[in-house]
């Protein structure tokens, strides 16, 4: 597919700037323009929106987001080698791309968020993806500063994000995501679509905030899910012993013989509220 923007093909950009992929930075570049556009489109209309992107790399997904009409992209990239390539994109879209060189895990995205709709779109580095997602889900203030998250993960992480009770992938991440968001897996991307190909299939997950999640303190919910899933095969009266065991479960009106993976998000919130 021809570039939407008249900028050079990504393979040329990578070669010209010597951007050989570094494993330590989770660099698996997506060069297929059909796919970068499909990822960006999964976020819905970008007109008038500010998009935060983590890890733009050579800028394939960044270019799709800008071509699809985002008012502005604020991109955080840790690898300084990518900055000249990104500067070429910024020149092509004057005033619409701001690149911050730094570690996304240390970036205060809420403080950078302007007025108006904010969406987050990223092909996340595998080593920090889950932690970034959790950071975006934990703020005391809810609904959060973002309207949606459109994120690429290893498929197994995507399955944990959307998992519900009685599903093998259900755990702390599924409870947190189910509590505060509506999440679905949009589509998979095979390893061959990336340069270099990763070992596993990737998946794009789209999350939007639940406007009114069940009232519950985040730290208590974390405590309960950590204890319950820390020993997921045991009965809850055993795994939750340090938090009150059987008495806590009876107070929350939950059968102490049940196991963590059978509890709904609502039941976990009830337990947290009884702590
Ligand atoms: N967006 C590009 C694409 O889709 O082809 C690159 C995605 S690649 C999977 C992950 C990118 O995240 C790399 O460019 C890498 O340098 C960057 N990165 C890795 N760790 C980071 C961190 N902690 N903060 C910001 N960027 C990071």
PDB file of C-alpha atoms and ligand atoms in Angstrom:
ATOM      1  CA  UNK A   1       0.000   0.000   0.000  1.00  0.00           C
ATOM      2  CA  UNK A   2       1.335   3.479  -0.894  1.00  0.00           C
ATOM      3  CA  UNK A   3       2.228   5.875   1.914  1.00  0.00           C
ATOM      4  CA  UNK A   4      -0.616   8.241   2.776  1.00  0.00           C
ATOM      5  CA  UNK A   5       1.774  11.035   3.518  1.00  0.00           C
ATOM      6  CA  UNK A   6       4.462  11.175   0.805  1.00  0.00           C
ATOM      7  CA  UNK A   7       7.165  10.428   3.386  1.00  0.00           C
ATOM      8  CA  UNK A   8       9.827   7.822   2.490  1.00  0.00           C
ATOM      9  CA  UNK A   9       9.189   4.089   3.050  1.00  0.00           C
ATOM     10  CA  UNK A  10       9.962   2.985   6.614  1.00  0.00           C
ATOM     11  CA  UNK A  11      12.619   0.503   5.476  1.00  0.00           C
ATOM     12  CA  UNK A  12      14.569   3.409   3.921  1.00  0.00           C
ATOM     13  CA  UNK A  13      14.132   5.481   7.092  1.00  0.00           C
ATOM     14  CA  UNK A  14      15.445   2.624   9.240  1.00  0.00           C
ATOM     15  CA  UNK A  15      18.425   2.076   6.957  1.00  0.00           C
ATOM     16  CA  UNK A  16      19.291   5.759   6.559  1.00  0.00           C
ATOM     17  CA  UNK A  17      19.238   6.366  10.328  1.00  0.00           C
ATOM     18  CA  UNK A  18      20.907   3.069  11.257  1.00  0.00           C
ATOM     19  CA  UNK A  19      17.986   1.944  13.421  1.00  0.00           C
ATOM     20  CA  UNK A  20      18.934  -1.707  13.822  1.00  0.00           C
ATOM     21  CA  UNK A  21      16.426  -3.163  16.291  1.00  0.00           C
ATOM     22  CA  UNK A  22      17.580  -3.568  19.893  1.00  0.00           C
ATOM     23  CA  UNK A  23      16.073  -6.412  21.897  1.00  0.00           C
ATOM     24  CA  UNK A  24      16.660  -4.705  25.252  1.00  0.00           C
ATOM     25  CA  UNK A  25      14.306  -1.910  24.134  1.00  0.00           C
ATOM     26  CA  UNK A  26      11.625  -4.324  22.906  1.00  0.00           C
ATOM     27  CA  UNK A  27      12.132  -3.094  19.352  1.00  0.00           C
ATOM     28  CA  UNK A  28       9.960  -4.987  16.873  1.00  0.00           C
ATOM     29  CA  UNK A  29       9.002  -2.465  14.228  1.00  0.00           C
ATOM     30  CA  UNK A  30       5.701  -2.583  12.365  1.00  0.00           C
ATOM     31  CA  UNK A  31       6.399  -1.554   8.770  1.00  0.00           C
ATOM     32  CA  UNK A  32       3.175  -2.624   7.022  1.00  0.00           C
ATOM     33  CA  UNK A  33       1.166   0.552   6.364  1.00  0.00           C
ATOM     34  CA  UNK A  34      -2.096  -1.410   6.171  1.00  0.00           C
ATOM     35  CA  UNK A  35      -1.504  -2.605   9.710  1.00  0.00           C
ATOM     36  CA  UNK A  36      -0.317   0.689  11.206  1.00  0.00           C
ATOM     37  CA  UNK A  37      -3.476   2.296   9.826  1.00  0.00           C
ATOM     38  CA  UNK A  38      -5.644  -0.546  11.132  1.00  0.00           C
ATOM     39  CA  UNK A  39      -4.182  -0.055  14.626  1.00  0.00           C
ATOM     40  CA  UNK A  40      -4.740   3.715  14.487  1.00  0.00           C
ATOM     41  CA  UNK A  41      -8.316   3.270  13.187  1.00  0.00           C
ATOM     42  CA  UNK A  42      -9.142   0.984  16.117  1.00  0.00           C
ATOM     43  CA  UNK A  43      -8.987   4.099  18.316  1.00  0.00           C
ATOM     44  CA  UNK A  44     -12.034   5.542  16.490  1.00  0.00           C
ATOM     45  CA  UNK A  45     -12.145   9.124  15.223  1.00  0.00           C
ATOM     46  CA  UNK A  46      -8.918  11.016  15.896  1.00  0.00           C
ATOM     47  CA  UNK A  47     -10.197  14.380  14.628  1.00  0.00           C
ATOM     48  CA  UNK A  48      -9.425  17.060  17.207  1.00  0.00           C
ATOM     49  CA  UNK A  49      -7.787  14.549  19.571  1.00  0.00           C
ATOM     50  CA  UNK A  50      -4.382  14.646  21.191  1.00  0.00           C
ATOM     51  CA  UNK A  51      -2.762  11.227  20.996  1.00  0.00           C
ATOM     52  CA  UNK A  52      -0.088  10.027  23.383  1.00  0.00           C
ATOM     53  CA  UNK A  53       2.138   7.414  21.773  1.00  0.00           C
ATOM     54  CA  UNK A  54       4.724   5.387  23.674  1.00  0.00           C
ATOM     55  CA  UNK A  55       7.755   4.207  21.720  1.00  0.00           C
ATOM     56  CA  UNK A  56       7.261   5.667  18.228  1.00  0.00           C
ATOM     57  CA  UNK A  57      10.571   4.147  17.047  1.00  0.00           C
ATOM     58  CA  UNK A  58      11.048   5.034  13.362  1.00  0.00           C
ATOM     59  CA  UNK A  59       7.515   6.461  13.336  1.00  0.00           C
ATOM     60  CA  UNK A  60       5.336   4.042  11.353  1.00  0.00           C
ATOM     61  CA  UNK A  61       2.365   4.139  13.723  1.00  0.00           C
ATOM     62  CA  UNK A  62       2.970   7.853  14.397  1.00  0.00           C
ATOM     63  CA  UNK A  63       2.578   8.583  10.687  1.00  0.00           C
ATOM     64  CA  UNK A  64      -0.684   6.620  10.516  1.00  0.00           C
ATOM     65  CA  UNK A  65      -2.081   8.516  13.518  1.00  0.00           C
ATOM     66  CA  UNK A  66      -1.168  11.893  11.987  1.00  0.00           C
ATOM     67  CA  UNK A  67      -2.454  10.929   8.528  1.00  0.00           C
ATOM     68  CA  UNK A  68      -5.772   9.921  10.089  1.00  0.00           C
ATOM     69  CA  UNK A  69      -6.232  13.432  11.430  1.00  0.00           C
ATOM     70  CA  UNK A  70      -5.073  13.588  15.067  1.00  0.00           C
ATOM     71  CA  UNK A  71      -4.709  17.239  16.060  1.00  0.00           C
ATOM     72  CA  UNK A  72      -1.473  16.462  17.847  1.00  0.00           C
ATOM     73  CA  UNK A  73       0.722  13.508  18.791  1.00  0.00           C
ATOM     74  CA  UNK A  74       2.885  13.611  21.904  1.00  0.00           C
ATOM     75  CA  UNK A  75       5.312  10.701  21.615  1.00  0.00           C
ATOM     76  CA  UNK A  76       7.667   9.434  24.316  1.00  0.00           C
ATOM     77  CA  UNK A  77      10.694   7.535  23.004  1.00  0.00           C
ATOM     78  CA  UNK A  78      13.603   6.214  25.033  1.00  0.00           C
ATOM     79  CA  UNK A  79      15.962   5.511  22.129  1.00  0.00           C
ATOM     80  CA  UNK A  80      17.737   8.736  21.109  1.00  0.00           C
ATOM     81  CA  UNK A  81      18.739   7.121  17.790  1.00  0.00           C
ATOM     82  CA  UNK A  82      15.090   7.481  16.637  1.00  0.00           C
ATOM     83  CA  UNK A  83      14.907  11.246  17.188  1.00  0.00           C
ATOM     84  CA  UNK A  84      16.269  12.389  13.771  1.00  0.00           C
ATOM     85  CA  UNK A  85      13.771  10.129  11.951  1.00  0.00           C
ATOM     86  CA  UNK A  86      10.945  11.495  14.102  1.00  0.00           C
ATOM     87  CA  UNK A  87      12.135  15.073  13.461  1.00  0.00           C
ATOM     88  CA  UNK A  88      11.533  14.486   9.727  1.00  0.00           C
ATOM     89  CA  UNK A  89       7.925  13.535  10.489  1.00  0.00           C
ATOM     90  CA  UNK A  90       7.536  16.597  12.722  1.00  0.00           C
ATOM     91  CA  UNK A  91       8.779  18.806   9.830  1.00  0.00           C
ATOM     92  CA  UNK A  92       6.215  17.205   7.535  1.00  0.00           C
ATOM     93  CA  UNK A  93       3.377  17.923  10.008  1.00  0.00           C
ATOM     94  CA  UNK A  94       4.310  21.336  11.468  1.00  0.00           C
ATOM     95  CA  UNK A  95       3.124  21.856  15.047  1.00  0.00           C
ATOM     96  CA  UNK A  96       1.460  18.431  15.248  1.00  0.00           C
ATOM     97  CA  UNK A  97       4.196  16.138  16.580  1.00  0.00           C
ATOM     98  CA  UNK A  98       6.008  16.666  19.855  1.00  0.00           C
ATOM     99  CA  UNK A  99       8.651  14.093  20.763  1.00  0.00           C
ATOM    100  CA  UNK A 100       9.802  13.657  24.332  1.00  0.00           C
ATOM    101  CA  UNK A 101      13.021  11.715  24.780  1.00  0.00           C
ATOM    102  CA  UNK A 102      12.629   9.657  27.952  1.00  0.00           C
ATOM    103  CA  UNK A 103      11.281   6.651  29.785  1.00  0.00           C
ATOM    104  CA  UNK A 104       7.507   6.317  29.519  1.00  0.00           C
ATOM    105  CA  UNK A 105       7.431   4.613  32.934  1.00  0.00           C
ATOM    106  CA  UNK A 106       8.696   7.852  34.475  1.00  0.00           C
ATOM    107  CA  UNK A 107       6.489  10.157  32.411  1.00  0.00           C
ATOM    108  CA  UNK A 108       3.538  11.904  34.061  1.00  0.00           C
ATOM    109  CA  UNK A 109       1.055  11.601  31.190  1.00  0.00           C
ATOM    110  CA  UNK A 110      -1.805  13.141  33.174  1.00  0.00           C
ATOM    111  CA  UNK A 111       0.275  16.288  33.757  1.00  0.00           C
ATOM    112  CA  UNK A 112       1.044  16.532  30.016  1.00  0.00           C
ATOM    113  CA  UNK A 113      -2.587  16.082  28.972  1.00  0.00           C
ATOM    114  CA  UNK A 114      -4.076  19.187  27.361  1.00  0.00           C
ATOM    115  CA  UNK A 115      -7.734  20.222  27.407  1.00  0.00           C
ATOM    116  CA  UNK A 116      -9.896  18.214  24.997  1.00  0.00           C
ATOM    117  CA  UNK A 117     -10.009  14.539  24.085  1.00  0.00           C
ATOM    118  CA  UNK A 118      -6.892  12.456  24.728  1.00  0.00           C
ATOM    119  CA  UNK A 119      -6.343   8.970  23.309  1.00  0.00           C
ATOM    120  CA  UNK A 120      -3.395   6.685  23.903  1.00  0.00           C
ATOM    121  CA  UNK A 121      -2.199   4.501  21.041  1.00  0.00           C
ATOM    122  CA  UNK A 122       0.953   2.388  21.173  1.00  0.00           C
ATOM    123  CA  UNK A 123       2.797  -0.642  19.958  1.00  0.00           C
ATOM    124  CA  UNK A 124       4.240  -1.169  23.414  1.00  0.00           C
ATOM    125  CA  UNK A 125       7.666  -2.505  24.245  1.00  0.00           C
ATOM    126  CA  UNK A 126       6.943  -5.939  25.749  1.00  0.00           C
ATOM    127  CA  UNK A 127       9.055  -5.436  28.843  1.00  0.00           C
ATOM    128  CA  UNK A 128       7.127  -2.372  30.098  1.00  0.00           C
ATOM    129  CA  UNK A 129       3.691  -2.726  28.478  1.00  0.00           C
ATOM    130  CA  UNK A 130       1.783  -4.262  31.384  1.00  0.00           C
ATOM    131  CA  UNK A 131       3.221  -1.812  33.927  1.00  0.00           C
ATOM    132  CA  UNK A 132       2.259   1.153  31.722  1.00  0.00           C
ATOM    133  CA  UNK A 133      -1.286  -0.167  31.381  1.00  0.00           C
ATOM    134  CA  UNK A 134      -1.574  -0.629  35.156  1.00  0.00           C
ATOM    135  CA  UNK A 135      -0.273   2.934  35.703  1.00  0.00           C
ATOM    136  CA  UNK A 136      -3.008   4.274  33.406  1.00  0.00           C
ATOM    137  CA  UNK A 137      -5.661   2.264  35.299  1.00  0.00           C
ATOM    138  CA  UNK A 138      -4.741   3.166  38.868  1.00  0.00           C
ATOM    139  CA  UNK A 139      -5.283   6.934  39.296  1.00  0.00           C
ATOM    140  CA  UNK A 140      -7.536   7.958  42.179  1.00  0.00           C
ATOM    141  CA  UNK A 141      -9.372  10.333  39.839  1.00  0.00           C
ATOM    142  CA  UNK A 142     -11.842   8.498  37.598  1.00  0.00           C
ATOM    143  CA  UNK A 143     -12.844   8.810  34.747  1.00  0.00           C
ATOM    144  CA  UNK A 144      -9.172   9.359  33.849  1.00  0.00           C
ATOM    145  CA  UNK A 145      -7.534  11.938  31.559  1.00  0.00           C
ATOM    146  CA  UNK A 146      -7.743   9.545  28.581  1.00  0.00           C
ATOM    147  CA  UNK A 147     -10.784   8.610  26.475  1.00  0.00           C
ATOM    148  CA  UNK A 148      -9.392   5.329  25.186  1.00  0.00           C
ATOM    149  CA  UNK A 149      -6.328   3.090  25.153  1.00  0.00           C
ATOM    150  CA  UNK A 150      -5.464   1.237  21.935  1.00  0.00           C
ATOM    151  CA  UNK A 151      -2.477  -0.913  22.783  1.00  0.00           C
ATOM    152  CA  UNK A 152      -0.548  -3.739  21.235  1.00  0.00           C
ATOM    153  CA  UNK A 153       0.579  -6.576  23.504  1.00  0.00           C
ATOM    154  CA  UNK A 154       1.730 -10.154  23.305  1.00  0.00           C
ATOM    155  CA  UNK A 155      -1.489 -12.106  22.740  1.00  0.00           C
ATOM    156  CA  UNK A 156      -1.197 -13.844  26.104  1.00  0.00           C
ATOM    157  CA  UNK A 157      -1.247 -10.447  27.867  1.00  0.00           C
ATOM    158  CA  UNK A 158      -4.266  -9.407  25.791  1.00  0.00           C
ATOM    159  CA  UNK A 159      -6.063 -12.556  26.936  1.00  0.00           C
ATOM    160  CA  UNK A 160      -5.305 -11.687  30.574  1.00  0.00           C
ATOM    161  CA  UNK A 161      -6.637  -8.145  30.087  1.00  0.00           C
ATOM    162  CA  UNK A 162     -10.045  -9.225  28.743  1.00  0.00           C
ATOM    163  CA  UNK A 163     -10.407 -12.385  30.882  1.00  0.00           C
ATOM    164  CA  UNK A 164     -13.444 -12.856  33.105  1.00  0.00           C
ATOM    165  CA  UNK A 165     -14.174 -15.322  35.889  1.00  0.00           C
ATOM    166  CA  UNK A 166     -13.851 -19.039  35.132  1.00  0.00           C
ATOM    167  CA  UNK A 167     -11.334 -18.273  32.379  1.00  0.00           C
ATOM    168  CA  UNK A 168      -7.804 -19.711  32.669  1.00  0.00           C
ATOM    169  CA  UNK A 169      -6.308 -16.277  31.911  1.00  0.00           C
ATOM    170  CA  UNK A 170      -8.299 -14.535  34.670  1.00  0.00           C
ATOM    171  CA  UNK A 171      -6.145 -12.886  37.320  1.00  0.00           C
ATOM    172  CA  UNK A 172      -5.210  -9.552  38.886  1.00  0.00           C
ATOM    173  CA  UNK A 173      -4.966  -7.786  35.523  1.00  0.00           C
ATOM    174  CA  UNK A 174      -8.393  -9.039  34.407  1.00  0.00           C
ATOM    175  CA  UNK A 175      -9.995  -7.869  37.658  1.00  0.00           C
ATOM    176  CA  UNK A 176      -8.395  -4.417  37.442  1.00  0.00           C
ATOM    177  CA  UNK A 177      -9.305  -3.985  33.757  1.00  0.00           C
ATOM    178  CA  UNK A 178     -12.818  -5.390  34.266  1.00  0.00           C
ATOM    179  CA  UNK A 179     -13.394  -3.066  37.203  1.00  0.00           C
ATOM    180  CA  UNK A 180     -12.335   0.189  35.566  1.00  0.00           C
ATOM    181  CA  UNK A 181     -12.742  -0.406  31.836  1.00  0.00           C
ATOM    182  CA  UNK A 182     -14.535  -2.114  29.030  1.00  0.00           C
ATOM    183  CA  UNK A 183     -11.846  -4.006  27.149  1.00  0.00           C
ATOM    184  CA  UNK A 184     -11.848  -6.108  24.006  1.00  0.00           C
ATOM    185  CA  UNK A 185      -9.244  -7.696  21.759  1.00  0.00           C
ATOM    186  CA  UNK A 186      -9.620  -6.032  18.353  1.00  0.00           C
ATOM    187  CA  UNK A 187      -7.371  -8.215  16.159  1.00  0.00           C
ATOM    188  CA  UNK A 188      -4.186 -10.287  16.143  1.00  0.00           C
ATOM    189  CA  UNK A 189      -0.978  -9.532  14.270  1.00  0.00           C
ATOM    190  CA  UNK A 190       1.314 -12.372  13.263  1.00  0.00           C
ATOM    191  CA  UNK A 191       5.034 -12.285  14.125  1.00  0.00           C
ATOM    192  CA  UNK A 192       5.961 -12.030  10.410  1.00  0.00           C
ATOM    193  CA  UNK A 193       4.457  -8.526  10.222  1.00  0.00           C
ATOM    194  CA  UNK A 194       7.266  -7.167  12.420  1.00  0.00           C
ATOM    195  CA  UNK A 195      10.931  -6.437  11.800  1.00  0.00           C
ATOM    196  CA  UNK A 196      12.484  -8.416  13.390  1.00  0.00           C
ATOM    197  CA  UNK A 197       9.675 -10.940  14.027  1.00  0.00           C
ATOM    198  CA  UNK A 198       9.011 -11.577  17.737  1.00  0.00           C
ATOM    199  CA  UNK A 199       8.527 -15.147  18.988  1.00  0.00           C
ATOM    200  CA  UNK A 200       4.806 -14.768  19.680  1.00  0.00           C
ATOM    201  CA  UNK A 201       1.610 -13.442  18.127  1.00  0.00           C
ATOM    202  CA  UNK A 202       0.608  -9.897  19.092  1.00  0.00           C
ATOM    203  CA  UNK A 203      -2.863  -8.535  19.673  1.00  0.00           C
ATOM    204  CA  UNK A 204      -4.397  -5.065  19.707  1.00  0.00           C
ATOM    205  CA  UNK A 205      -6.560  -4.348  22.744  1.00  0.00           C
ATOM    206  CA  UNK A 206      -8.974  -1.429  22.955  1.00  0.00           C
ATOM    207  CA  UNK A 207     -10.055  -0.149  26.375  1.00  0.00           C
ATOM    208  CA  UNK A 208     -12.489   2.606  27.329  1.00  0.00           C
ATOM    209  CA  UNK A 209     -13.119   3.791  30.889  1.00  0.00           C
ATOM    210  CA  UNK A 210     -16.152   2.576  32.826  1.00  0.00           C
ATOM    211  CA  UNK A 211     -17.842   5.845  33.730  1.00  0.00           C
ATOM    212  CA  UNK A 212     -19.060   4.487  37.078  1.00  0.00           C
ATOM    213  CA  UNK A 213     -16.942   1.605  38.324  1.00  0.00           C
ATOM    214  CA  UNK A 214     -18.123  -0.105  41.537  1.00  0.00           C
ATOM    215  CA  UNK A 215     -16.929   2.173  44.395  1.00  0.00           C
ATOM    216  CA  UNK A 216     -13.838   0.490  45.856  1.00  0.00           C
ATOM    217  CA  UNK A 217     -10.376   1.546  47.072  1.00  0.00           C
ATOM    218  CA  UNK A 218      -7.680   0.565  44.568  1.00  0.00           C
ATOM    219  CA  UNK A 219      -5.131  -0.425  47.233  1.00  0.00           C
ATOM    220  CA  UNK A 220      -7.614  -2.758  48.940  1.00  0.00           C
ATOM    221  CA  UNK A 221      -8.648  -4.350  45.657  1.00  0.00           C
ATOM    222  CA  UNK A 222      -4.970  -4.904  44.857  1.00  0.00           C
ATOM    223  CA  UNK A 223      -4.409  -6.509  48.284  1.00  0.00           C
ATOM    224  CA  UNK A 224      -7.304  -8.930  47.874  1.00  0.00           C
ATOM    225  CA  UNK A 225      -6.488  -9.946  44.300  1.00  0.00           C
ATOM    226  CA  UNK A 226      -2.795 -10.338  45.121  1.00  0.00           C
ATOM    227  CA  UNK A 227      -3.547 -12.704  48.015  1.00  0.00           C
ATOM    228  CA  UNK A 228      -6.295 -14.596  46.184  1.00  0.00           C
ATOM    229  CA  UNK A 229      -4.420 -15.164  42.904  1.00  0.00           C
ATOM    230  CA  UNK A 230      -1.078 -15.648  44.681  1.00  0.00           C
ATOM    231  CA  UNK A 231      -2.434 -19.116  45.550  1.00  0.00           C
ATOM    232  CA  UNK A 232      -5.065 -19.444  42.860  1.00  0.00           C
ATOM    233  CA  UNK A 233      -5.592 -23.208  43.219  1.00  0.00           C
ATOM    234  CA  UNK A 234      -6.344 -22.973  46.940  1.00  0.00           C
ATOM    235  CA  UNK A 235      -9.712 -22.278  48.516  1.00  0.00           C
ATOM    236  CA  UNK A 236     -10.165 -18.613  49.382  1.00  0.00           C
ATOM    237  CA  UNK A 237     -10.471 -19.323  53.113  1.00  0.00           C
ATOM    238  CA  UNK A 238      -6.834 -20.468  52.866  1.00  0.00           C
ATOM    239  CA  UNK A 239      -5.371 -17.931  50.422  1.00  0.00           C
ATOM    240  CA  UNK A 240      -7.052 -14.976  52.157  1.00  0.00           C
ATOM    241  CA  UNK A 241      -6.039 -16.083  55.677  1.00  0.00           C
ATOM    242  CA  UNK A 242      -3.652 -13.139  56.197  1.00  0.00           C
ATOM    243  CA  UNK A 243      -6.506 -10.732  55.384  1.00  0.00           C
ATOM    244  CA  UNK A 244      -9.145 -12.329  57.597  1.00  0.00           C
ATOM    245  CA  UNK A 245      -9.839 -15.655  55.849  1.00  0.00           C
ATOM    246  CA  UNK A 246     -13.226 -17.214  56.502  1.00  0.00           C
ATOM    247  CA  UNK A 247     -14.562 -14.295  58.576  1.00  0.00           C
ATOM    248  CA  UNK A 248     -13.809 -11.822  55.772  1.00  0.00           C
ATOM    249  CA  UNK A 249     -15.440 -14.086  53.172  1.00  0.00           C
ATOM    250  CA  UNK A 250     -18.576 -14.598  55.252  1.00  0.00           C
ATOM    251  CA  UNK A 251     -18.816 -10.846  55.837  1.00  0.00           C
ATOM    252  CA  UNK A 252     -18.722 -10.372  52.048  1.00  0.00           C
ATOM    253  CA  UNK A 253     -21.304 -13.149  51.649  1.00  0.00           C
ATOM    254  CA  UNK A 254     -18.917 -15.369  49.666  1.00  0.00           C
ATOM    255  CA  UNK A 255     -18.561 -19.138  50.149  1.00  0.00           C
ATOM    256  CA  UNK A 256     -15.087 -19.643  51.769  1.00  0.00           C
ATOM    257  CA  UNK A 257     -14.626 -22.852  49.752  1.00  0.00           C
ATOM    258  CA  UNK A 258     -14.573 -21.052  46.412  1.00  0.00           C
ATOM    259  CA  UNK A 259     -11.358 -20.384  44.478  1.00  0.00           C
ATOM    260  CA  UNK A 260     -10.060 -17.021  43.218  1.00  0.00           C
ATOM    261  CA  UNK A 261     -10.737 -17.675  39.532  1.00  0.00           C
ATOM    262  CA  UNK A 262     -14.490 -18.151  40.180  1.00  0.00           C
ATOM    263  CA  UNK A 263     -15.072 -14.705  41.711  1.00  0.00           C
ATOM    264  CA  UNK A 264     -16.556 -11.933  39.586  1.00  0.00           C
ATOM    265  CA  UNK A 265     -15.143  -8.407  39.629  1.00  0.00           C
ATOM    266  CA  UNK A 266     -18.159  -7.337  41.677  1.00  0.00           C
ATOM    267  CA  UNK A 267     -17.381 -10.006  44.301  1.00  0.00           C
ATOM    268  CA  UNK A 268     -13.724  -8.918  44.489  1.00  0.00           C
ATOM    269  CA  UNK A 269     -14.911  -5.338  45.080  1.00  0.00           C
ATOM    270  CA  UNK A 270     -17.223  -6.584  47.837  1.00  0.00           C
ATOM    271  CA  UNK A 271     -14.298  -8.345  49.517  1.00  0.00           C
ATOM    272  CA  UNK A 272     -12.111  -5.237  49.220  1.00  0.00           C
ATOM    273  CA  UNK A 273     -14.860  -3.122  50.752  1.00  0.00           C
ATOM    274  CA  UNK A 274     -15.105  -5.535  53.710  1.00  0.00           C
ATOM    275  CA  UNK A 275     -11.392  -5.334  54.521  1.00  0.00           C
TER     276      UNK A 275
HETATM  277  N1  LIG B   1       5.968   2.255  17.324  1.00  0.00           N
HETATM  278  C1  LIG B   1       6.989   1.551  16.588  1.00  0.00           C
HETATM  279  C2  LIG B   1       6.338   0.563  15.657  1.00  0.00           C
HETATM  280  O1  LIG B   1       5.133   0.292  15.847  1.00  0.00           O
HETATM  281  O2  LIG B   1       7.006   0.071  14.758  1.00  0.00           O
HETATM  282  C3  LIG B   1       7.994   0.854  17.511  1.00  0.00           C
HETATM  283  C4  LIG B   1       7.403  -0.124  18.491  1.00  0.00           C
HETATM  284  S1  LIG B   1       8.602  -1.096  19.356  1.00  0.00           S
HETATM  285  C5  LIG B   1       7.643  -2.515  19.759  1.00  0.00           C
HETATM  286  C6  LIG B   1       8.726  -0.331  20.968  1.00  0.00           C
HETATM  287  C7  LIG B   1       9.347   1.073  21.010  1.00  0.00           C
HETATM  288  O3  LIG B   1       9.339   1.526  22.373  1.00  0.00           O
HETATM  289  C8  LIG B   1      10.791   1.160  20.569  1.00  0.00           C
HETATM  290  O4  LIG B   1      10.947   2.250  19.703  1.00  0.00           O
HETATM  291  C9  LIG B   1      11.592   1.381  21.859  1.00  0.00           C
HETATM  292  O5  LIG B   1      12.775   2.108  21.671  1.00  0.00           O
HETATM  293  C10 LIG B   1      10.600   2.132  22.702  1.00  0.00           C
HETATM  294  N2  LIG B   1      10.768   1.988  24.167  1.00  0.00           N
HETATM  295  C11 LIG B   1      11.221   0.903  24.849  1.00  0.00           C
HETATM  296  N3  LIG B   1      11.159   1.122  26.175  1.00  0.00           N
HETATM  297  C12 LIG B   1      10.660   2.374  26.344  1.00  0.00           C
HETATM  298  C13 LIG B   1      10.360   3.167  27.479  1.00  0.00           C
HETATM  299  N4  LIG B   1      10.552   2.716  28.719  1.00  0.00           N
HETATM  300  N5  LIG B   1       9.863   4.416  27.282  1.00  0.00           N
HETATM  301  C14 LIG B   1       9.642   4.886  26.014  1.00  0.00           C
HETATM  302  N6  LIG B   1       9.903   4.174  24.899  1.00  0.00           N
HETATM  303  C15 LIG B   1      10.408   2.925  25.052  1.00  0.00           C
END
